[in-house]
Amino acid sequence: MKSFAALLILVMIWFVGLLAFTSRVDQSTPAQEPPVSDGVVVLTGASNVRLEQATKLLEAGKGKRLLISGVNREASRDDVLGVTKAVRPIYDCCVDLGYAAADTIGNASESAEWAKAKDYHSLIVVTADYHMPRSMLELHAAMPGVTLHPYPVVTESLNAHRWWRGGTSARRMIVEYCKYLAILGREAFLKLGPQDKADPKPAKEAS
């Protein structure tokens, strides 16, 4: 009986967390105007809208350079140019393509290496609304000394407000929430270990 009660409590906590997660995603867009930063990073995905939005931020002077992380290895610079709809001179001078990342962990690693090479200390992060919470966790973990400003983009194929009404939307939200919890658990476990006092303090996520 006690085991069943404990399980029921865990399920309730999980469900309340899911509601909080989906509400966060729903309320994250439209994104607030980000401050001028050293650079802009966009994580590729199924939709090209995020690439267009990231390019607009670069053209508006929100960052010195743009990294497109997770580019298909078969795509050329001209292929990506057509997707971003960027102004050619700005694209040629200030857009870097990252081909190494195959997942969110790879995006974080690729972005961290890029920021370190450019000596950037603040980045605007562009990705899908539902993907942003997990992306920010991974990016913070990969570069704790860098200030990150999230710029979530609406996912057209996802009804974030009434996600439970559609099978695809519900499945995507639940899967993403579970992945998010897994990263939270991983980071909590790592913090239990010895801390390097020389490491810089973690950056705060900007709203």
PDB file of C-alpha atoms in Angstrom:
ATOM      1  CA  MET A   1       0.000   0.000   0.000  1.00  0.00           C
ATOM      2  CA  LYS A   2       2.810   2.380   0.912  1.00  0.00           C
ATOM      3  CA  SER A   3       4.605   1.530  -2.316  1.00  0.00           C
ATOM      4  CA  PHE A   4       1.482   2.303  -4.328  1.00  0.00           C
ATOM      5  CA  ALA A   5       1.046   5.622  -2.497  1.00  0.00           C
ATOM      6  CA  ALA A   6       4.674   6.542  -3.168  1.00  0.00           C
ATOM      7  CA  LEU A   7       4.267   5.664  -6.838  1.00  0.00           C
ATOM      8  CA  LEU A   8       1.103   7.734  -7.036  1.00  0.00           C
ATOM      9  CA  ILE A   9       2.895  10.711  -5.512  1.00  0.00           C
ATOM     10  CA  LEU A  10       5.730  10.378  -8.022  1.00  0.00           C
ATOM     11  CA  VAL A  11       3.267  10.251 -10.914  1.00  0.00           C
ATOM     12  CA  MET A  12       1.520  13.354  -9.603  1.00  0.00           C
ATOM     13  CA  ILE A  13       4.830  15.218  -9.276  1.00  0.00           C
ATOM     14  CA  TRP A  14       5.783  14.159 -12.811  1.00  0.00           C
ATOM     15  CA  PHE A  15       2.436  15.343 -14.172  1.00  0.00           C
ATOM     16  CA  VAL A  16       2.585  18.703 -12.390  1.00  0.00           C
ATOM     17  CA  GLY A  17       6.094  19.141 -13.766  1.00  0.00           C
ATOM     18  CA  LEU A  18       4.823  18.346 -17.249  1.00  0.00           C
ATOM     19  CA  LEU A  19       2.156  21.038 -16.941  1.00  0.00           C
ATOM     20  CA  ALA A  20       4.755  23.552 -15.770  1.00  0.00           C
ATOM     21  CA  PHE A  21       7.063  22.591 -18.641  1.00  0.00           C
ATOM     22  CA  THR A  22       4.383  22.916 -21.326  1.00  0.00           C
ATOM     23  CA  SER A  23       3.201  26.217 -19.863  1.00  0.00           C
ATOM     24  CA  ARG A  24       6.771  27.500 -20.009  1.00  0.00           C
ATOM     25  CA  VAL A  25       7.022  26.518 -23.661  1.00  0.00           C
ATOM     26  CA  ASP A  26       3.667  28.090 -24.500  1.00  0.00           C
ATOM     27  CA  GLN A  27       4.527  31.393 -22.809  1.00  0.00           C
ATOM     28  CA  SER A  28       8.058  31.619 -24.230  1.00  0.00           C
ATOM     29  CA  THR A  29       6.871  32.967 -27.578  1.00  0.00           C
ATOM     30  CA  PRO A  30       6.858  35.475 -29.071  1.00  0.00           C
ATOM     31  CA  ALA A  31      10.428  35.870 -27.880  1.00  0.00           C
ATOM     32  CA  GLN A  32      11.500  39.030 -26.115  1.00  0.00           C
ATOM     33  CA  GLU A  33      13.932  41.336 -27.899  1.00  0.00           C
ATOM     34  CA  PRO A  34      17.396  40.037 -26.961  1.00  0.00           C
ATOM     35  CA  PRO A  35      20.228  42.379 -25.951  1.00  0.00           C
ATOM     36  CA  VAL A  36      23.213  42.916 -28.202  1.00  0.00           C
ATOM     37  CA  SER A  37      25.603  40.027 -27.610  1.00  0.00           C
ATOM     38  CA  ASP A  38      28.944  38.818 -28.873  1.00  0.00           C
ATOM     39  CA  GLY A  39      27.418  36.186 -31.129  1.00  0.00           C
ATOM     40  CA  VAL A  40      24.292  34.340 -32.229  1.00  0.00           C
ATOM     41  CA  VAL A  41      23.944  30.542 -32.261  1.00  0.00           C
ATOM     42  CA  VAL A  42      21.113  28.697 -33.995  1.00  0.00           C
ATOM     43  CA  LEU A  43      20.488  24.970 -33.602  1.00  0.00           C
ATOM     44  CA  THR A  44      19.253  23.346 -36.786  1.00  0.00           C
ATOM     45  CA  GLY A  45      16.138  21.185 -36.930  1.00  0.00           C
ATOM     46  CA  ALA A  46      13.141  20.215 -39.007  1.00  0.00           C
ATOM     47  CA  SER A  47      12.014  23.807 -39.547  1.00  0.00           C
ATOM     48  CA  ASN A  48      13.972  26.496 -41.401  1.00  0.00           C
ATOM     49  CA  VAL A  49      12.179  29.324 -39.580  1.00  0.00           C
ATOM     50  CA  ARG A  50      14.745  29.350 -36.793  1.00  0.00           C
ATOM     51  CA  LEU A  51      17.532  29.842 -39.352  1.00  0.00           C
ATOM     52  CA  GLU A  52      15.693  32.795 -40.851  1.00  0.00           C
ATOM     53  CA  GLN A  53      15.113  34.336 -37.419  1.00  0.00           C
ATOM     54  CA  ALA A  54      18.748  33.885 -36.398  1.00  0.00           C
ATOM     55  CA  THR A  55      19.898  35.529 -39.619  1.00  0.00           C
ATOM     56  CA  LYS A  56      17.597  38.490 -39.007  1.00  0.00           C
ATOM     57  CA  LEU A  57      19.149  38.928 -35.557  1.00  0.00           C
ATOM     58  CA  LEU A  58      22.612  38.992 -37.118  1.00  0.00           C
ATOM     59  CA  GLU A  59      21.527  41.488 -39.770  1.00  0.00           C
ATOM     60  CA  ALA A  60      19.995  43.663 -37.039  1.00  0.00           C
ATOM     61  CA  GLY A  61      23.377  43.874 -35.326  1.00  0.00           C
ATOM     62  CA  LYS A  62      22.478  41.695 -32.346  1.00  0.00           C
ATOM     63  CA  GLY A  63      25.732  39.778 -32.680  1.00  0.00           C
ATOM     64  CA  LYS A  64      29.082  39.979 -34.433  1.00  0.00           C
ATOM     65  CA  ARG A  65      28.814  36.535 -36.012  1.00  0.00           C
ATOM     66  CA  LEU A  66      26.332  33.695 -36.403  1.00  0.00           C
ATOM     67  CA  LEU A  67      27.029  30.003 -35.891  1.00  0.00           C
ATOM     68  CA  ILE A  68      24.637  27.552 -37.527  1.00  0.00           C
ATOM     69  CA  SER A  69      25.190  24.379 -35.507  1.00  0.00           C
ATOM     70  CA  GLY A  70      24.320  20.911 -36.782  1.00  0.00           C
ATOM     71  CA  VAL A  71      24.365  21.579 -40.515  1.00  0.00           C
ATOM     72  CA  ASN A  72      23.815  18.572 -42.771  1.00  0.00           C
ATOM     73  CA  ARG A  73      27.239  17.477 -44.015  1.00  0.00           C
ATOM     74  CA  GLU A  74      25.921  17.241 -47.559  1.00  0.00           C
ATOM     75  CA  ALA A  75      24.765  20.874 -47.567  1.00  0.00           C
ATOM     76  CA  SER A  76      27.014  23.487 -49.156  1.00  0.00           C
ATOM     77  CA  ARG A  77      27.329  27.124 -48.084  1.00  0.00           C
ATOM     78  CA  ASP A  78      25.125  28.121 -51.015  1.00  0.00           C
ATOM     79  CA  ASP A  79      22.501  25.572 -49.949  1.00  0.00           C
ATOM     80  CA  VAL A  80      22.399  27.046 -46.468  1.00  0.00           C
ATOM     81  CA  LEU A  81      22.344  30.587 -47.854  1.00  0.00           C
ATOM     82  CA  GLY A  82      19.113  29.804 -49.679  1.00  0.00           C
ATOM     83  CA  VAL A  83      17.527  28.505 -46.487  1.00  0.00           C
ATOM     84  CA  THR A  84      18.556  31.447 -44.297  1.00  0.00           C
ATOM     85  CA  LYS A  85      17.468  34.089 -46.848  1.00  0.00           C
ATOM     86  CA  ALA A  86      20.410  36.152 -45.666  1.00  0.00           C
ATOM     87  CA  VAL A  87      21.900  39.200 -47.346  1.00  0.00           C
ATOM     88  CA  ARG A  88      24.860  37.815 -49.273  1.00  0.00           C
ATOM     89  CA  PRO A  89      27.596  40.191 -48.009  1.00  0.00           C
ATOM     90  CA  ILE A  90      26.657  39.572 -44.361  1.00  0.00           C
ATOM     91  CA  TYR A  91      26.364  35.825 -44.951  1.00  0.00           C
ATOM     92  CA  ASP A  92      29.804  35.655 -46.590  1.00  0.00           C
ATOM     93  CA  CYS A  93      31.557  37.654 -43.885  1.00  0.00           C
ATOM     94  CA  CYS A  94      29.815  36.698 -40.680  1.00  0.00           C
ATOM     95  CA  VAL A  95      28.147  33.251 -40.831  1.00  0.00           C
ATOM     96  CA  ASP A  96      29.957  30.102 -39.701  1.00  0.00           C
ATOM     97  CA  LEU A  97      28.651  26.610 -40.417  1.00  0.00           C
ATOM     98  CA  GLY A  98      29.084  23.812 -37.890  1.00  0.00           C
ATOM     99  CA  TYR A  99      28.929  20.300 -39.319  1.00  0.00           C
ATOM    100  CA  ALA A 100      30.042  18.303 -36.281  1.00  0.00           C
ATOM    101  CA  ALA A 101      26.871  18.270 -34.151  1.00  0.00           C
ATOM    102  CA  ALA A 102      24.375  15.436 -34.552  1.00  0.00           C
ATOM    103  CA  ASP A 103      22.270  16.105 -31.446  1.00  0.00           C
ATOM    104  CA  THR A 104      21.725  18.679 -28.692  1.00  0.00           C
ATOM    105  CA  ILE A 105      24.822  17.591 -26.767  1.00  0.00           C
ATOM    106  CA  GLY A 106      26.799  18.014 -29.976  1.00  0.00           C
ATOM    107  CA  ASN A 107      25.248  21.449 -30.519  1.00  0.00           C
ATOM    108  CA  ALA A 108      26.392  22.501 -27.055  1.00  0.00           C
ATOM    109  CA  SER A 109      29.921  21.221 -27.574  1.00  0.00           C
ATOM    110  CA  GLU A 110      30.191  22.791 -31.024  1.00  0.00           C
ATOM    111  CA  SER A 111      28.845  26.125 -29.756  1.00  0.00           C
ATOM    112  CA  ALA A 112      31.213  26.119 -26.776  1.00  0.00           C
ATOM    113  CA  GLU A 113      34.242  25.531 -28.994  1.00  0.00           C
ATOM    114  CA  TRP A 114      33.113  28.309 -31.338  1.00  0.00           C
ATOM    115  CA  ALA A 115      32.560  30.775 -28.483  1.00  0.00           C
ATOM    116  CA  LYS A 116      35.963  29.929 -26.976  1.00  0.00           C
ATOM    117  CA  ALA A 117      37.738  30.345 -30.316  1.00  0.00           C
ATOM    118  CA  LYS A 118      36.073  33.739 -30.866  1.00  0.00           C
ATOM    119  CA  ASP A 119      36.530  34.793 -27.217  1.00  0.00           C
ATOM    120  CA  TYR A 120      32.785  35.397 -26.929  1.00  0.00           C
ATOM    121  CA  HIS A 121      31.235  35.809 -23.493  1.00  0.00           C
ATOM    122  CA  SER A 122      27.572  36.305 -24.432  1.00  0.00           C
ATOM    123  CA  LEU A 123      25.426  34.486 -26.970  1.00  0.00           C
ATOM    124  CA  ILE A 124      21.864  34.638 -28.259  1.00  0.00           C
ATOM    125  CA  VAL A 125      20.544  31.088 -28.617  1.00  0.00           C
ATOM    126  CA  VAL A 126      17.921  30.405 -31.286  1.00  0.00           C
ATOM    127  CA  THR A 127      16.004  27.140 -31.451  1.00  0.00           C
ATOM    128  CA  ALA A 128      12.451  25.784 -31.352  1.00  0.00           C
ATOM    129  CA  ASP A 129      10.250  26.783 -28.403  1.00  0.00           C
ATOM    130  CA  TYR A 130       9.811  23.238 -27.056  1.00  0.00           C
ATOM    131  CA  HIS A 131      13.522  22.498 -27.527  1.00  0.00           C
ATOM    132  CA  MET A 132      14.787  25.630 -25.754  1.00  0.00           C
ATOM    133  CA  PRO A 133      14.666  24.438 -22.082  1.00  0.00           C
ATOM    134  CA  ARG A 134      16.812  21.365 -22.755  1.00  0.00           C
ATOM    135  CA  SER A 135      19.109  23.292 -25.097  1.00  0.00           C
ATOM    136  CA  MET A 136      19.786  25.899 -22.434  1.00  0.00           C
ATOM    137  CA  LEU A 137      20.675  23.188 -19.908  1.00  0.00           C
ATOM    138  CA  GLU A 138      23.156  21.593 -22.304  1.00  0.00           C
ATOM    139  CA  LEU A 139      24.663  24.916 -23.373  1.00  0.00           C
ATOM    140  CA  HIS A 140      25.063  26.125 -19.789  1.00  0.00           C
ATOM    141  CA  ALA A 141      26.773  22.847 -18.917  1.00  0.00           C
ATOM    142  CA  ALA A 142      29.151  23.145 -21.887  1.00  0.00           C
ATOM    143  CA  MET A 143      30.107  26.796 -21.306  1.00  0.00           C
ATOM    144  CA  PRO A 144      29.314  27.912 -17.748  1.00  0.00           C
ATOM    145  CA  GLY A 145      31.208  31.181 -18.133  1.00  0.00           C
ATOM    146  CA  VAL A 146      29.117  32.431 -21.059  1.00  0.00           C
ATOM    147  CA  THR A 147      25.913  34.450 -20.657  1.00  0.00           C
ATOM    148  CA  LEU A 148      23.107  32.952 -22.747  1.00  0.00           C
ATOM    149  CA  HIS A 149      20.019  34.773 -24.000  1.00  0.00           C
ATOM    150  CA  PRO A 150      17.258  32.417 -25.259  1.00  0.00           C
ATOM    151  CA  TYR A 151      15.364  33.353 -28.397  1.00  0.00           C
ATOM    152  CA  PRO A 152      12.727  30.627 -28.873  1.00  0.00           C
ATOM    153  CA  VAL A 153      10.933  30.285 -32.199  1.00  0.00           C
ATOM    154  CA  VAL A 154       7.357  29.039 -32.555  1.00  0.00           C
ATOM    155  CA  THR A 155       7.066  25.482 -33.868  1.00  0.00           C
ATOM    156  CA  GLU A 156       4.341  25.616 -36.517  1.00  0.00           C
ATOM    157  CA  SER A 157       3.586  21.898 -36.303  1.00  0.00           C
ATOM    158  CA  LEU A 158       3.140  22.032 -32.522  1.00  0.00           C
ATOM    159  CA  ASN A 159       0.100  23.382 -30.683  1.00  0.00           C
ATOM    160  CA  ALA A 160       1.882  24.443 -27.503  1.00  0.00           C
ATOM    161  CA  HIS A 161      -1.251  25.973 -25.968  1.00  0.00           C
ATOM    162  CA  ARG A 162      -3.488  22.902 -26.342  1.00  0.00           C
ATOM    163  CA  TRP A 163      -0.850  20.248 -26.787  1.00  0.00           C
ATOM    164  CA  TRP A 164      -2.975  17.492 -25.205  1.00  0.00           C
ATOM    165  CA  ARG A 165      -5.577  17.696 -27.997  1.00  0.00           C
ATOM    166  CA  GLY A 166      -3.297  16.326 -30.696  1.00  0.00           C
ATOM    167  CA  GLY A 167      -1.447  13.043 -30.621  1.00  0.00           C
ATOM    168  CA  THR A 168       1.659  14.451 -32.328  1.00  0.00           C
ATOM    169  CA  SER A 169       1.836  17.529 -30.110  1.00  0.00           C
ATOM    170  CA  ALA A 170       1.247  15.512 -26.949  1.00  0.00           C
ATOM    171  CA  ARG A 171       3.877  12.947 -27.864  1.00  0.00           C
ATOM    172  CA  ARG A 172       6.448  15.622 -28.724  1.00  0.00           C
ATOM    173  CA  MET A 173       5.874  17.530 -25.487  1.00  0.00           C
ATOM    174  CA  ILE A 174       6.013  14.428 -23.289  1.00  0.00           C
ATOM    175  CA  VAL A 175       9.152  13.059 -24.958  1.00  0.00           C
ATOM    176  CA  GLU A 176      10.883  16.430 -24.726  1.00  0.00           C
ATOM    177  CA  TYR A 177       9.867  16.807 -21.084  1.00  0.00           C
ATOM    178  CA  CYS A 178      11.325  13.381 -20.268  1.00  0.00           C
ATOM    179  CA  LYS A 179      14.580  14.304 -22.018  1.00  0.00           C
ATOM    180  CA  TYR A 180      14.636  17.554 -20.076  1.00  0.00           C
ATOM    181  CA  LEU A 181      14.203  15.668 -16.792  1.00  0.00           C
ATOM    182  CA  ALA A 182      17.038  13.334 -17.761  1.00  0.00           C
ATOM    183  CA  ILE A 183      19.405  16.283 -18.249  1.00  0.00           C
ATOM    184  CA  LEU A 184      18.273  17.820 -14.950  1.00  0.00           C
ATOM    185  CA  GLY A 185      19.018  14.528 -13.247  1.00  0.00           C
ATOM    186  CA  ARG A 186      22.422  14.260 -14.882  1.00  0.00           C
ATOM    187  CA  GLU A 187      23.412  17.776 -13.841  1.00  0.00           C
ATOM    188  CA  ALA A 188      22.159  17.237 -10.291  1.00  0.00           C
ATOM    189  CA  PHE A 189      24.218  14.047 -10.048  1.00  0.00           C
ATOM    190  CA  LEU A 190      27.351  15.769 -11.368  1.00  0.00           C
ATOM    191  CA  LYS A 191      26.992  18.540  -8.800  1.00  0.00           C
ATOM    192  CA  LEU A 192      27.237  15.919  -6.059  1.00  0.00           C
ATOM    193  CA  GLY A 193      30.845  15.316  -7.018  1.00  0.00           C
ATOM    194  CA  PRO A 194      33.890  17.447  -6.091  1.00  0.00           C
ATOM    195  CA  GLN A 195      33.684  21.024  -7.376  1.00  0.00           C
ATOM    196  CA  ASP A 196      36.644  22.758  -8.979  1.00  0.00           C
ATOM    197  CA  LYS A 197      36.984  26.058  -7.133  1.00  0.00           C
ATOM    198  CA  ALA A 198      38.880  27.520 -10.060  1.00  0.00           C
ATOM    199  CA  ASP A 199      35.970  27.138 -12.407  1.00  0.00           C
ATOM    200  CA  PRO A 200      34.048  30.311 -13.286  1.00  0.00           C
ATOM    201  CA  LYS A 201      30.627  30.809 -11.764  1.00  0.00           C
ATOM    202  CA  PRO A 202      27.752  29.528 -13.932  1.00  0.00           C
ATOM    203  CA  ALA A 203      26.147  32.208 -16.066  1.00  0.00           C
ATOM    204  CA  LYS A 204      22.573  33.159 -15.349  1.00  0.00           C
ATOM    205  CA  GLU A 205      20.005  32.518 -18.051  1.00  0.00           C
ATOM    206  CA  ALA A 206      18.659  35.792 -19.336  1.00  0.00           C
ATOM    207  CA  SER A 207      14.923  36.119 -19.758  1.00  0.00           C
TER     208      SER A 207
END
